[in-house]
């Protein structure tokens, strides 16, 4: 591992283009994406005529683009236009955290954008297993058929906060290449942040997208990745290195990149670099938002869960999901997505009409319930002892 890192650090810096884009006006976004692509070498470097390219937007859940949960259709269309101009054959898709891909794409405005350009939705409901002997942690993945059927991937991450990984960007986005409920299984198996992050890094190393275009025109701060607040950042980022891209996104959010575990493990395991970056285009400093609402506490948000002591510590120290009963509509989404058995969040007395209740001794702190709650009724809070340690 150390050797891989040393080799990477002897490489030329990873280029990340940062381009001003003040709003989702179609012409402006097409121009900004085009400028970003030129700054890192031109679209022809990445895609050849007639290649089957999968566009992979963030389609976490079906919400309108203005909520900043999903990649904006204007960014999707702009990238698609550049790729079509190069003669690529496009498909698109993602496996949402909740809901069917076609329904999420429709609500997020992505299917209308795709239909306008004649881009079909790829199959993200079924999958096949592939082996990955080079994986540091995971040697085998089950991936959506739509992923396996393409020649290359262009990823379109959205700049957002995340309770577990702090940032959901260019590495985390690929969790959606694992179809349906299998994602929950990974959460249950990779129950601490280090293992979960290494799994994401392995997954991205296997997929090797050719190009990343990040939608940071309007990002999400606060209680992301679903229930946060839209925050205009006025930028499009373009790169071939997902770790470098996420590190630049951290800089814009005034967040130490070493607090995002996929950055640290991404560099350690040879996916990319957060330390050896060349930014091109507009000045990154001009996009920095110092009061961007993101978890800046030091220390990991979860620890190793294996020993008894660790379990005790987990309950006293590690941030945990908490339900605001006044906001909760009793929809049951949190119960459905909780990946552990028996459930760590469940209705205890549904007839009485109460909200679900967490059983923290079972909870692995994957934060899927917080991620998927449609009412912003779940937040992640740090217990008092944890607050002292994480200061
Ligand atoms: S997902 Fe949110 S609104 Fe639905 S039951 Fe759980 S806490 Fe309540
Ligand atoms: S209760 Fe929430 S955080 Fe805990 S294991 Fe279930 S989904 Fe994950």
Short mmCIF file of N, CA and C and ligand atoms in Angstrom, two decimals, residues 323-324 327-335 345 347 355-356 369 372-378, ligand 1:
data_model
loop_
_atom_site.label_atom_id
_atom_site.label_comp_id
_atom_site.label_asym_id
_atom_site.label_seq_id
_atom_site.Cartn_x
_atom_site.Cartn_y
_atom_site.Cartn_z
N UNK A 323 -34.81 10.63 16.25
CA UNK A 323 -36.04 11.00 15.54
C UNK A 323 -36.73 12.17 16.24
N UNK A 324 -37.12 13.14 15.44
CA UNK A 324 -37.93 14.24 15.93
C UNK A 324 -39.40 13.84 15.74
N UNK A 327 -41.92 15.94 13.74
CA UNK A 327 -41.79 15.97 12.27
C UNK A 327 -42.19 14.64 11.62
N UNK A 328 -42.06 13.54 12.39
CA UNK A 328 -42.24 12.20 11.83
C UNK A 328 -43.70 11.96 11.41
N UNK A 329 -43.87 11.48 10.18
CA UNK A 329 -45.22 11.19 9.67
C UNK A 329 -45.55 9.70 9.78
N UNK A 330 -44.67 8.93 10.40
CA UNK A 330 -44.86 7.48 10.59
C UNK A 330 -44.89 6.74 9.25
N UNK A 331 -44.12 7.21 8.29
CA UNK A 331 -44.16 6.60 6.96
C UNK A 331 -43.50 5.22 6.93
N UNK A 332 -42.57 4.97 7.85
CA UNK A 332 -41.94 3.67 7.93
C UNK A 332 -40.72 3.49 7.02
N UNK A 333 -40.31 4.54 6.31
CA UNK A 333 -39.14 4.41 5.42
C UNK A 333 -37.89 4.02 6.19
N UNK A 334 -37.69 4.64 7.35
CA UNK A 334 -36.48 4.34 8.13
C UNK A 334 -36.43 2.86 8.52
N UNK A 335 -37.58 2.31 8.86
CA UNK A 335 -37.63 0.89 9.26
C UNK A 335 -37.29 0.02 8.05
N UNK A 345 -34.21 0.16 14.17
CA UNK A 345 -35.23 1.19 14.32
C UNK A 345 -36.55 0.55 13.89
N UNK A 347 -41.17 0.36 14.74
CA UNK A 347 -42.35 0.78 15.50
C UNK A 347 -42.49 -0.15 16.70
N UNK A 355 -44.00 7.28 16.86
CA UNK A 355 -42.96 7.17 15.82
C UNK A 355 -42.11 5.93 16.05
N UNK A 356 -41.32 5.51 15.08
CA UNK A 356 -40.38 4.40 15.32
C UNK A 356 -39.39 4.78 16.43
N UNK A 369 -31.14 5.36 7.83
CA UNK A 369 -32.45 5.91 8.23
C UNK A 369 -32.45 7.42 8.10
N UNK A 372 -32.49 8.44 4.37
CA UNK A 372 -33.69 8.21 3.57
C UNK A 372 -34.97 8.82 4.14
N UNK A 373 -34.95 9.35 5.34
CA UNK A 373 -36.18 9.91 5.91
C UNK A 373 -36.68 11.06 5.02
N UNK A 374 -37.90 10.97 4.52
CA UNK A 374 -38.39 12.00 3.58
C UNK A 374 -38.84 13.28 4.27
N UNK A 375 -38.89 13.28 5.60
CA UNK A 375 -39.46 14.44 6.31
C UNK A 375 -38.42 15.23 7.09
N UNK A 376 -37.16 14.94 6.90
CA UNK A 376 -36.10 15.60 7.68
C UNK A 376 -36.37 15.43 9.18
N UNK A 377 -36.88 14.25 9.54
CA UNK A 377 -37.24 14.02 10.94
C UNK A 377 -36.11 13.31 11.69
N UNK A 378 -35.05 12.90 10.99
CA UNK A 378 -33.94 12.22 11.67
C UNK A 378 -32.67 13.05 11.51
S1 LIG B 1 -38.60 7.81 7.81
FE1 LIG B 1 -38.78 9.70 8.98
S2 LIG B 1 -40.93 10.29 8.80
FE2 LIG B 1 -40.79 8.14 8.14
S3 LIG B 1 -41.21 6.95 10.02
FE3 LIG B 1 -39.01 7.22 9.93
S4 LIG B 1 -38.58 9.07 11.11
FE4 LIG B 1 -40.75 9.06 10.66
#
